[in-house]
PDB file of C-alpha atoms in Angstrom:
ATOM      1  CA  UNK A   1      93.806 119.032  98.722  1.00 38.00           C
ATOM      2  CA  UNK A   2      97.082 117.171  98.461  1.00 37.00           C
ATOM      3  CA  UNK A   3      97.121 113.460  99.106  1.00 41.00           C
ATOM      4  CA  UNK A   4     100.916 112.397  98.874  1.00 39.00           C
ATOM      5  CA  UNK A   5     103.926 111.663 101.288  1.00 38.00           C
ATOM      6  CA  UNK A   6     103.912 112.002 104.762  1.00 38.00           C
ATOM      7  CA  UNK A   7     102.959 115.307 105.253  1.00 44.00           C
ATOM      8  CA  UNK A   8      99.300 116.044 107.269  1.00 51.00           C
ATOM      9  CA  UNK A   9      96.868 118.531 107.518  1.00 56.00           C
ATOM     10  CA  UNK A  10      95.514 119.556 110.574  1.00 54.00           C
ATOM     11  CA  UNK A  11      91.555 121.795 111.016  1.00 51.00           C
ATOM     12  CA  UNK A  12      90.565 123.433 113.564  1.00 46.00           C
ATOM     13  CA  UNK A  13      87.797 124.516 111.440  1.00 41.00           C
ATOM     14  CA  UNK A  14      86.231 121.100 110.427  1.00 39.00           C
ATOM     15  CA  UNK A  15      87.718 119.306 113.482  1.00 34.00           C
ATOM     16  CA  UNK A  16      90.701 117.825 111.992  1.00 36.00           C
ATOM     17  CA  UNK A  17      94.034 116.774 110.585  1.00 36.00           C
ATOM     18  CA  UNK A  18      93.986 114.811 107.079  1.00 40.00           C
ATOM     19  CA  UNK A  19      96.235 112.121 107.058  1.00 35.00           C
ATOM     20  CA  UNK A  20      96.695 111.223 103.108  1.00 34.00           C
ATOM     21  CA  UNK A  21      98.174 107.822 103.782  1.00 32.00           C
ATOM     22  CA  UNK A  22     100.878 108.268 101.290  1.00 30.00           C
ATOM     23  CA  UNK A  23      98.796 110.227  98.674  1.00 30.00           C
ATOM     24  CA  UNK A  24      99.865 114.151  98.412  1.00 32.00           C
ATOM     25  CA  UNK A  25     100.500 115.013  95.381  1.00 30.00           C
ATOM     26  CA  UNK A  26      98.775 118.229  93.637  1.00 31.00           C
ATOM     27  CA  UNK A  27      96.380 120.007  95.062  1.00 32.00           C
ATOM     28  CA  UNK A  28      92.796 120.662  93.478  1.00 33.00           C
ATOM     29  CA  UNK A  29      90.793 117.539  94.754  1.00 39.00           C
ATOM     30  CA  UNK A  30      87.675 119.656  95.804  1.00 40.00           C
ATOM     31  CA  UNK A  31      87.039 120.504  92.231  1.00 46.00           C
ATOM     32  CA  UNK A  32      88.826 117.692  90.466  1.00 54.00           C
ATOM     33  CA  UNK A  33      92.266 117.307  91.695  1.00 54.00           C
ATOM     34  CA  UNK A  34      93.879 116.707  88.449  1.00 52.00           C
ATOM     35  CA  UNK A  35      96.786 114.752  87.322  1.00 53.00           C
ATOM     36  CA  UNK A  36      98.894 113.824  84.043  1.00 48.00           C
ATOM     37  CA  UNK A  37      97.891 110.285  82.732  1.00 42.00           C
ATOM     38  CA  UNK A  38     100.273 107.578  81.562  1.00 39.00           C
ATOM     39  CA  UNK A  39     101.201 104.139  82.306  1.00 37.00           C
ATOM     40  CA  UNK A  40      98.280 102.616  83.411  1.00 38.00           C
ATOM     41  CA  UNK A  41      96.512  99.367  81.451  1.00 37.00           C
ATOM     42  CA  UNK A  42      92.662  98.989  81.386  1.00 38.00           C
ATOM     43  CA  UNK A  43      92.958  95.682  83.397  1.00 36.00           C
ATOM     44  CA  UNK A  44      93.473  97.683  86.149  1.00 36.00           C
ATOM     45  CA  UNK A  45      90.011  98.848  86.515  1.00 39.00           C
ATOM     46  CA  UNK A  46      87.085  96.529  86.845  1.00 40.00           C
ATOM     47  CA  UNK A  47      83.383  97.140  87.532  1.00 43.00           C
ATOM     48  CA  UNK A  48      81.837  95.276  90.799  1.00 44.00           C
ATOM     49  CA  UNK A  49      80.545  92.904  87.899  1.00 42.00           C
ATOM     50  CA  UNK A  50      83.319  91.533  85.353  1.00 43.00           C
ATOM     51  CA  UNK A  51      82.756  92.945  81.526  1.00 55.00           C
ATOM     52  CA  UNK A  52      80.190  95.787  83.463  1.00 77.00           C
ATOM     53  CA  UNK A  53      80.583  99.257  81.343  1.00 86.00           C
ATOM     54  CA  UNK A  54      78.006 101.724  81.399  1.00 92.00           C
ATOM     55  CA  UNK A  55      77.594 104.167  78.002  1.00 94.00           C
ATOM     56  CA  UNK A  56      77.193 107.930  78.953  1.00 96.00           C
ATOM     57  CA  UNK A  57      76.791 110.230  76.047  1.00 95.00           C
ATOM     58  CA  UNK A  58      74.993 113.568  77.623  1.00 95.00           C
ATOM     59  CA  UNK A  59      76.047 115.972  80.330  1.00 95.00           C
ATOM     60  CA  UNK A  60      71.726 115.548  81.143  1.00 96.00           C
ATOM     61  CA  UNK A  61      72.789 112.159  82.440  1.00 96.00           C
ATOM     62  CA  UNK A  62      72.016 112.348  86.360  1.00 96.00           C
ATOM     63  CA  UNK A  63      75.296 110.855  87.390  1.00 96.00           C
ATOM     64  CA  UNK A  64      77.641 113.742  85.087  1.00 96.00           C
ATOM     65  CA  UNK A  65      75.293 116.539  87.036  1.00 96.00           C
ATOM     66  CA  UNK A  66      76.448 114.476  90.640  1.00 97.00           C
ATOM     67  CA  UNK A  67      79.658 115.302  89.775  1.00 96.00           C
ATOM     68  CA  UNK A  68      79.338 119.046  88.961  1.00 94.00           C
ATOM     69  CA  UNK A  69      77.478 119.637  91.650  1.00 95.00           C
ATOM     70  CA  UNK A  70      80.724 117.722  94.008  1.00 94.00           C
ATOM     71  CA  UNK A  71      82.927 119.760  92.266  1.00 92.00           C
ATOM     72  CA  UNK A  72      80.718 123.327  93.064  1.00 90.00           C
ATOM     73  CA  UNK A  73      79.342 122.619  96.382  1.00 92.00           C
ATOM     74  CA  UNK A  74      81.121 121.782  99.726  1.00 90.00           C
ATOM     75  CA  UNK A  75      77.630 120.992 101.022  1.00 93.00           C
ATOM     76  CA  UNK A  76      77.229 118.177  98.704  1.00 95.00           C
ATOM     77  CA  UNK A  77      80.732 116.596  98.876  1.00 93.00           C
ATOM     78  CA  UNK A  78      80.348 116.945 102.410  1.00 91.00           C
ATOM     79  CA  UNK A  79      76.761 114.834 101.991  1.00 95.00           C
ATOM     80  CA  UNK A  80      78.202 112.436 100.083  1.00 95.00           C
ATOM     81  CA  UNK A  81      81.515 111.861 101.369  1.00 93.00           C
ATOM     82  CA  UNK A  82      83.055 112.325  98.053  1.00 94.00           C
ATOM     83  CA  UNK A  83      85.127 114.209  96.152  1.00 92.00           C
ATOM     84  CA  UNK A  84      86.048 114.621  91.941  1.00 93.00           C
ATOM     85  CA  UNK A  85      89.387 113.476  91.068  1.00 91.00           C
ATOM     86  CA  UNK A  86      90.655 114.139  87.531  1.00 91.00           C
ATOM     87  CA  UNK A  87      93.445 112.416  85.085  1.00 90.00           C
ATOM     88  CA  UNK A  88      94.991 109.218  85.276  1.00 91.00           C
ATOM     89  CA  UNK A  89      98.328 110.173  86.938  1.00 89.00           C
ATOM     90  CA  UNK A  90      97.002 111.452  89.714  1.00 87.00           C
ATOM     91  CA  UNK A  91      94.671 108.678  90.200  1.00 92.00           C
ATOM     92  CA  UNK A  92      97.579 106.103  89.753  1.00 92.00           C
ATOM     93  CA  UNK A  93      99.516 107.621  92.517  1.00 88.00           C
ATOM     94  CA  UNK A  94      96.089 107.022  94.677  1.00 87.00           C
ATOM     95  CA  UNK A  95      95.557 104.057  94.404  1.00 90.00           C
ATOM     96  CA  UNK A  96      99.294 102.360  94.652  1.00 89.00           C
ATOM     97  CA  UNK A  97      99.418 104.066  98.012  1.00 79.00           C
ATOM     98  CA  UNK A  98      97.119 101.134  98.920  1.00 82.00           C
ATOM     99  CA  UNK A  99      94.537 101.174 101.444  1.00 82.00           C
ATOM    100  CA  UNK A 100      91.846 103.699  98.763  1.00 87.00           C
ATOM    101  CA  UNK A 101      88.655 102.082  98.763  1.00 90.00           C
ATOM    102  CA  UNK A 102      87.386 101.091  95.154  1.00 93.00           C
ATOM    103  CA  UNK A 103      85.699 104.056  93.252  1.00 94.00           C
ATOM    104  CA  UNK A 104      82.281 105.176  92.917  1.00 95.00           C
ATOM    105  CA  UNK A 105      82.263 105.641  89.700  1.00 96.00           C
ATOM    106  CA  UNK A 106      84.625 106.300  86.748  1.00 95.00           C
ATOM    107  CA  UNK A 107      84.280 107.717  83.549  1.00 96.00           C
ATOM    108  CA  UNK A 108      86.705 107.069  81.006  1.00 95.00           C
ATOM    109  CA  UNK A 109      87.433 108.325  77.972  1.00 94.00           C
ATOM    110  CA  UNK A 110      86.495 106.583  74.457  1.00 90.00           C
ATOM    111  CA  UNK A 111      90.061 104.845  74.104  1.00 89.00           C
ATOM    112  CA  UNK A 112      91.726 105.926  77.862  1.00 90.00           C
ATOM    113  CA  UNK A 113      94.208 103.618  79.600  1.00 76.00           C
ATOM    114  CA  UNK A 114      93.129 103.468  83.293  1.00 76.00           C
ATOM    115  CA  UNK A 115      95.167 104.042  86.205  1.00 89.00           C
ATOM    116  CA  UNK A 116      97.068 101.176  87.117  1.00 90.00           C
ATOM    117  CA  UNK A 117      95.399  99.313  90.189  1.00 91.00           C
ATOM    118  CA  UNK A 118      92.040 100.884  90.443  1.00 91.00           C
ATOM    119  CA  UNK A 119      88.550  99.395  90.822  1.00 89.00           C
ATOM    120  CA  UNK A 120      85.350 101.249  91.017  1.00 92.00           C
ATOM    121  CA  UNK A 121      82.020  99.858  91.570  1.00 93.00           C
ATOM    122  CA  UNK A 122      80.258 101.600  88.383  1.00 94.00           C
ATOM    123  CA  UNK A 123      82.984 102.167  84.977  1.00 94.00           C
ATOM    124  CA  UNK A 124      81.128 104.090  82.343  1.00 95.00           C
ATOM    125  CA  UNK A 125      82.594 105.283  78.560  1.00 95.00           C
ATOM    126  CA  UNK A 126      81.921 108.938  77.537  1.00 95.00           C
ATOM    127  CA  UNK A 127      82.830 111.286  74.867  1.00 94.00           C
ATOM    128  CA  UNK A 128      85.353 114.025  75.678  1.00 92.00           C
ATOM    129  CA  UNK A 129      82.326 117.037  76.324  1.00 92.00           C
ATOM    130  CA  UNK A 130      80.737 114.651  78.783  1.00 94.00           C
ATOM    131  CA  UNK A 131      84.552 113.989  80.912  1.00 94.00           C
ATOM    132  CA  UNK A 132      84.834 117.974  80.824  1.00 93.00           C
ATOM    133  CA  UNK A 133      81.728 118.504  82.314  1.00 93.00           C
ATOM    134  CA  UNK A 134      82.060 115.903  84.834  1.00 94.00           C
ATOM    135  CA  UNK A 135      85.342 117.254  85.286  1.00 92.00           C
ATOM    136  CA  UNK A 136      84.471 120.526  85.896  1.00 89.00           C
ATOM    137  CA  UNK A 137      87.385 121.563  82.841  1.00 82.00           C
ATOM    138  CA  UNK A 138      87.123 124.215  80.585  1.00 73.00           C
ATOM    139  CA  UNK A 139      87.052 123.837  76.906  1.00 67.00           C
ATOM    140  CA  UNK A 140      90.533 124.303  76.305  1.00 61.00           C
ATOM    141  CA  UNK A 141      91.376 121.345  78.962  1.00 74.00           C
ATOM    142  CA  UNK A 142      91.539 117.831  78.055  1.00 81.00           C
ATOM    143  CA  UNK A 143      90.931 114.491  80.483  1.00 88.00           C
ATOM    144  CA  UNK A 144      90.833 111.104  80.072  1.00 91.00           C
ATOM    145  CA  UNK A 145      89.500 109.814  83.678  1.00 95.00           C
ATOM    146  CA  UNK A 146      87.277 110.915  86.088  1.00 95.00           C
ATOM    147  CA  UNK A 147      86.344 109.548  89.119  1.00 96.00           C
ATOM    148  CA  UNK A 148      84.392 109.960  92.444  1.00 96.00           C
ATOM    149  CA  UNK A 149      86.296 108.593  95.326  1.00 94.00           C
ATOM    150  CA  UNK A 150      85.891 108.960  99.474  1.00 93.00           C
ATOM    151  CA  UNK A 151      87.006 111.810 100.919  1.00 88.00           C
ATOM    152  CA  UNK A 152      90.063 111.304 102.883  1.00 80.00           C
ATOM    153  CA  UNK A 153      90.175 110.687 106.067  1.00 70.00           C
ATOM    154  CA  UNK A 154      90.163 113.907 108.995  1.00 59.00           C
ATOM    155  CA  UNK A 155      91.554 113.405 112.048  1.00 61.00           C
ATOM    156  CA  UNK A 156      90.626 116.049 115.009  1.00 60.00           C
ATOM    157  CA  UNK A 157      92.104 118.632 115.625  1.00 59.00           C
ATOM    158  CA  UNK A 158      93.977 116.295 118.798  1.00 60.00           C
ATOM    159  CA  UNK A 159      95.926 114.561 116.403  1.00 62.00           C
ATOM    160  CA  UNK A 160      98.477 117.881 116.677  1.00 63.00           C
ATOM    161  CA  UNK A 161      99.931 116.017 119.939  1.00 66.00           C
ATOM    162  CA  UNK A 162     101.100 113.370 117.793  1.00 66.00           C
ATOM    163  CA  UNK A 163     102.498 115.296 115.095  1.00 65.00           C
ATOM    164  CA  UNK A 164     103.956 117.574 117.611  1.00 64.00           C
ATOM    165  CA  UNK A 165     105.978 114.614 118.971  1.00 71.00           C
ATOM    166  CA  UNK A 166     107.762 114.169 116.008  1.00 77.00           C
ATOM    167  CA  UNK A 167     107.279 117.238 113.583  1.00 76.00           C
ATOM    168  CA  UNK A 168     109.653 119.980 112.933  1.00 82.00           C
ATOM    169  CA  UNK A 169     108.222 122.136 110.863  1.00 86.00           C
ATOM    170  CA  UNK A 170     104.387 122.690 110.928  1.00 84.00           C
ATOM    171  CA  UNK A 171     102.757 125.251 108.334  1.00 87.00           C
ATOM    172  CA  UNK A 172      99.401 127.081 110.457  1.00 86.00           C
ATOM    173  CA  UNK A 173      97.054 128.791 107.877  1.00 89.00           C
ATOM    174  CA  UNK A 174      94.705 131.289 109.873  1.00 90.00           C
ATOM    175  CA  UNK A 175      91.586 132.396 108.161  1.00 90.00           C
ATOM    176  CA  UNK A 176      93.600 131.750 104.285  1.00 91.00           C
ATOM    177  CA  UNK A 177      89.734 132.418 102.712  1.00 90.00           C
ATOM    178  CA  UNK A 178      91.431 132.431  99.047  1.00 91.00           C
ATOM    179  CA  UNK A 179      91.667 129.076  97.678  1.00 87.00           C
ATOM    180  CA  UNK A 180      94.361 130.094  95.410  1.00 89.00           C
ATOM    181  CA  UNK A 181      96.242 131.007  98.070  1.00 92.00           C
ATOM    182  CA  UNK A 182      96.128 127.823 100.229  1.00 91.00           C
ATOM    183  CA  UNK A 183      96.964 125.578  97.389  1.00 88.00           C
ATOM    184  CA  UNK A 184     100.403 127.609  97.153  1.00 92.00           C
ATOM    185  CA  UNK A 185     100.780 127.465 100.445  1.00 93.00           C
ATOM    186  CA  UNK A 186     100.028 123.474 101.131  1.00 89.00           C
ATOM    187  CA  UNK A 187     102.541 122.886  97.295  1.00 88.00           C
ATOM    188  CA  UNK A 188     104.827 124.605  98.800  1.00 92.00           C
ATOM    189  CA  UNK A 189     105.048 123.159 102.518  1.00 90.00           C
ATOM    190  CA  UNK A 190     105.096 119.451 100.449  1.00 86.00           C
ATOM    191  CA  UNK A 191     107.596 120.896  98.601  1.00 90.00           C
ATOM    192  CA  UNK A 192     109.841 121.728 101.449  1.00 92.00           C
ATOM    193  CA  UNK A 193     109.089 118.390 103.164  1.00 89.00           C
ATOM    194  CA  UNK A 194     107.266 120.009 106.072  1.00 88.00           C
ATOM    195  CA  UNK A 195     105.358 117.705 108.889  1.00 83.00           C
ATOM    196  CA  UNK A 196     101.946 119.189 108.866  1.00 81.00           C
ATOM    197  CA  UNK A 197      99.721 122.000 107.730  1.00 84.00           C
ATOM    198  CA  UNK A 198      97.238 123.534 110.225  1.00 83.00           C
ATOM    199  CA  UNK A 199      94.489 124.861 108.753  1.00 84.00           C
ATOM    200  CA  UNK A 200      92.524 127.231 111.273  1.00 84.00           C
ATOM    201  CA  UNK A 201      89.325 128.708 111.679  1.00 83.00           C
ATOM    202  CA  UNK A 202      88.241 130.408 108.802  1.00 87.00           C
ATOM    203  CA  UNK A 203      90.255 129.039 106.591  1.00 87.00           C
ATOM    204  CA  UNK A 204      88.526 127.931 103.459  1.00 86.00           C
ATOM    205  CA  UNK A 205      87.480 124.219 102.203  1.00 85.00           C
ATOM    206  CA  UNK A 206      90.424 122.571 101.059  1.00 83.00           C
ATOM    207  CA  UNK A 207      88.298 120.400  98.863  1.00 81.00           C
ATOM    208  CA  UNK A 208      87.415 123.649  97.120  1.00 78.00           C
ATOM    209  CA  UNK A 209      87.447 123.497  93.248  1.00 75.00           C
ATOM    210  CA  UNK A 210      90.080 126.675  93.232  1.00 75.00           C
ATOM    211  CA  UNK A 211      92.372 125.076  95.273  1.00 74.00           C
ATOM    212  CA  UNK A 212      94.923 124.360  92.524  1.00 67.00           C
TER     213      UNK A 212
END
């Protein structure tokens, strides 16, 4: 899903429009949303205890498997109220939108920078395999942060009136079940600068890990 700019998306499906306060920027989030690094400095990220920093060296560890399962099952994002987000970039852009709460958890990378302006209430280290599989990234990928944030917030399926007010151009998806296909779609509507994105019933999970 895309968090950036002003642009909103509106279910039917789940009861709602997702207002991204400022955050759109790739879509993927369901799986990991993923993002380029760069820029950040480690200051930037504390644990809810100063000098806190877990060690994670196997994908056994129960908090790695947390985050596969996020990225595989809408069920258990939905439980949780979470989603994976990927790469430092991407997380950057998050967080100076202001308003993100702090992190669940991040995992960093042996020598990552982390995103400028983020906290998280657990920080761990972990070698590259463990980040891929708590990534949900194939072998040929490479990340250096991973974290497990809130879901954005979804606003019902009333908050059309007040888009309508003001938008132009609205995108309605109805029943898009490829997530492929609704990633394009939602790029391409931020791409244009449209108002909104409907997504109607039967229309697919836009935290799923294939919307890319």
């Amino acid at each position: 899903m895309a968090w950036r700019g002003a642009m909103r998306v509106v279910s039917s499906t789940t009861a709602s429009t997702s207002s991204f306060a400022g955050v759109t920027r790739r879509v993927g989030v369901g799986g990991a949303a993923r993002g380029g690094g760069g820029g950040a400095r480690r200051r930037g990220i504390h644990a809810r205890y100063p000098g806190d920093e877990e060690r994670v060296t196997s994908t056994d560890n129960a908090t790695v498997k947390h985050f596969s399962k996020l990225i595989k099952s809408k069920a258990h994002r939905d439980a949780s109220g979470s989603v994976v987000v990927a790469g430092a970039g991407l997380l950057e852009e998050i967080y100076a939108s202001g308003g993100v709460e702090d992190a669940r958890v991040v995992f960093l990378g042996e020598d990552a920078e982390t995103p400028r302006g983020m906290r998280a209430r657990r920080v761990a280290r972990a070698p590259e395999h463990v980040l891929k599989k708590a990534a949900g990234l194939r072998s040929v990928d490479r990340v250096d942060v991973v974290a497990e944030i809130a879901t954005p917030p979804l606003d019902g399926i009333e908050a059309l009136g007040s888009v309508a007010s003001t938008a132009t151009r609205v995108l309605a998806l109805d029943g898009i079940q490829d997530p492929g296909n609704l990633g394009t779609l939602t790029r391409t509507a931020l791409a244009l600068g449209w108002d909104a994105v409907a997504l109607l019933p039967g229309t697919c999970d836009p935290f799923n890990d294939k919307v890319t």
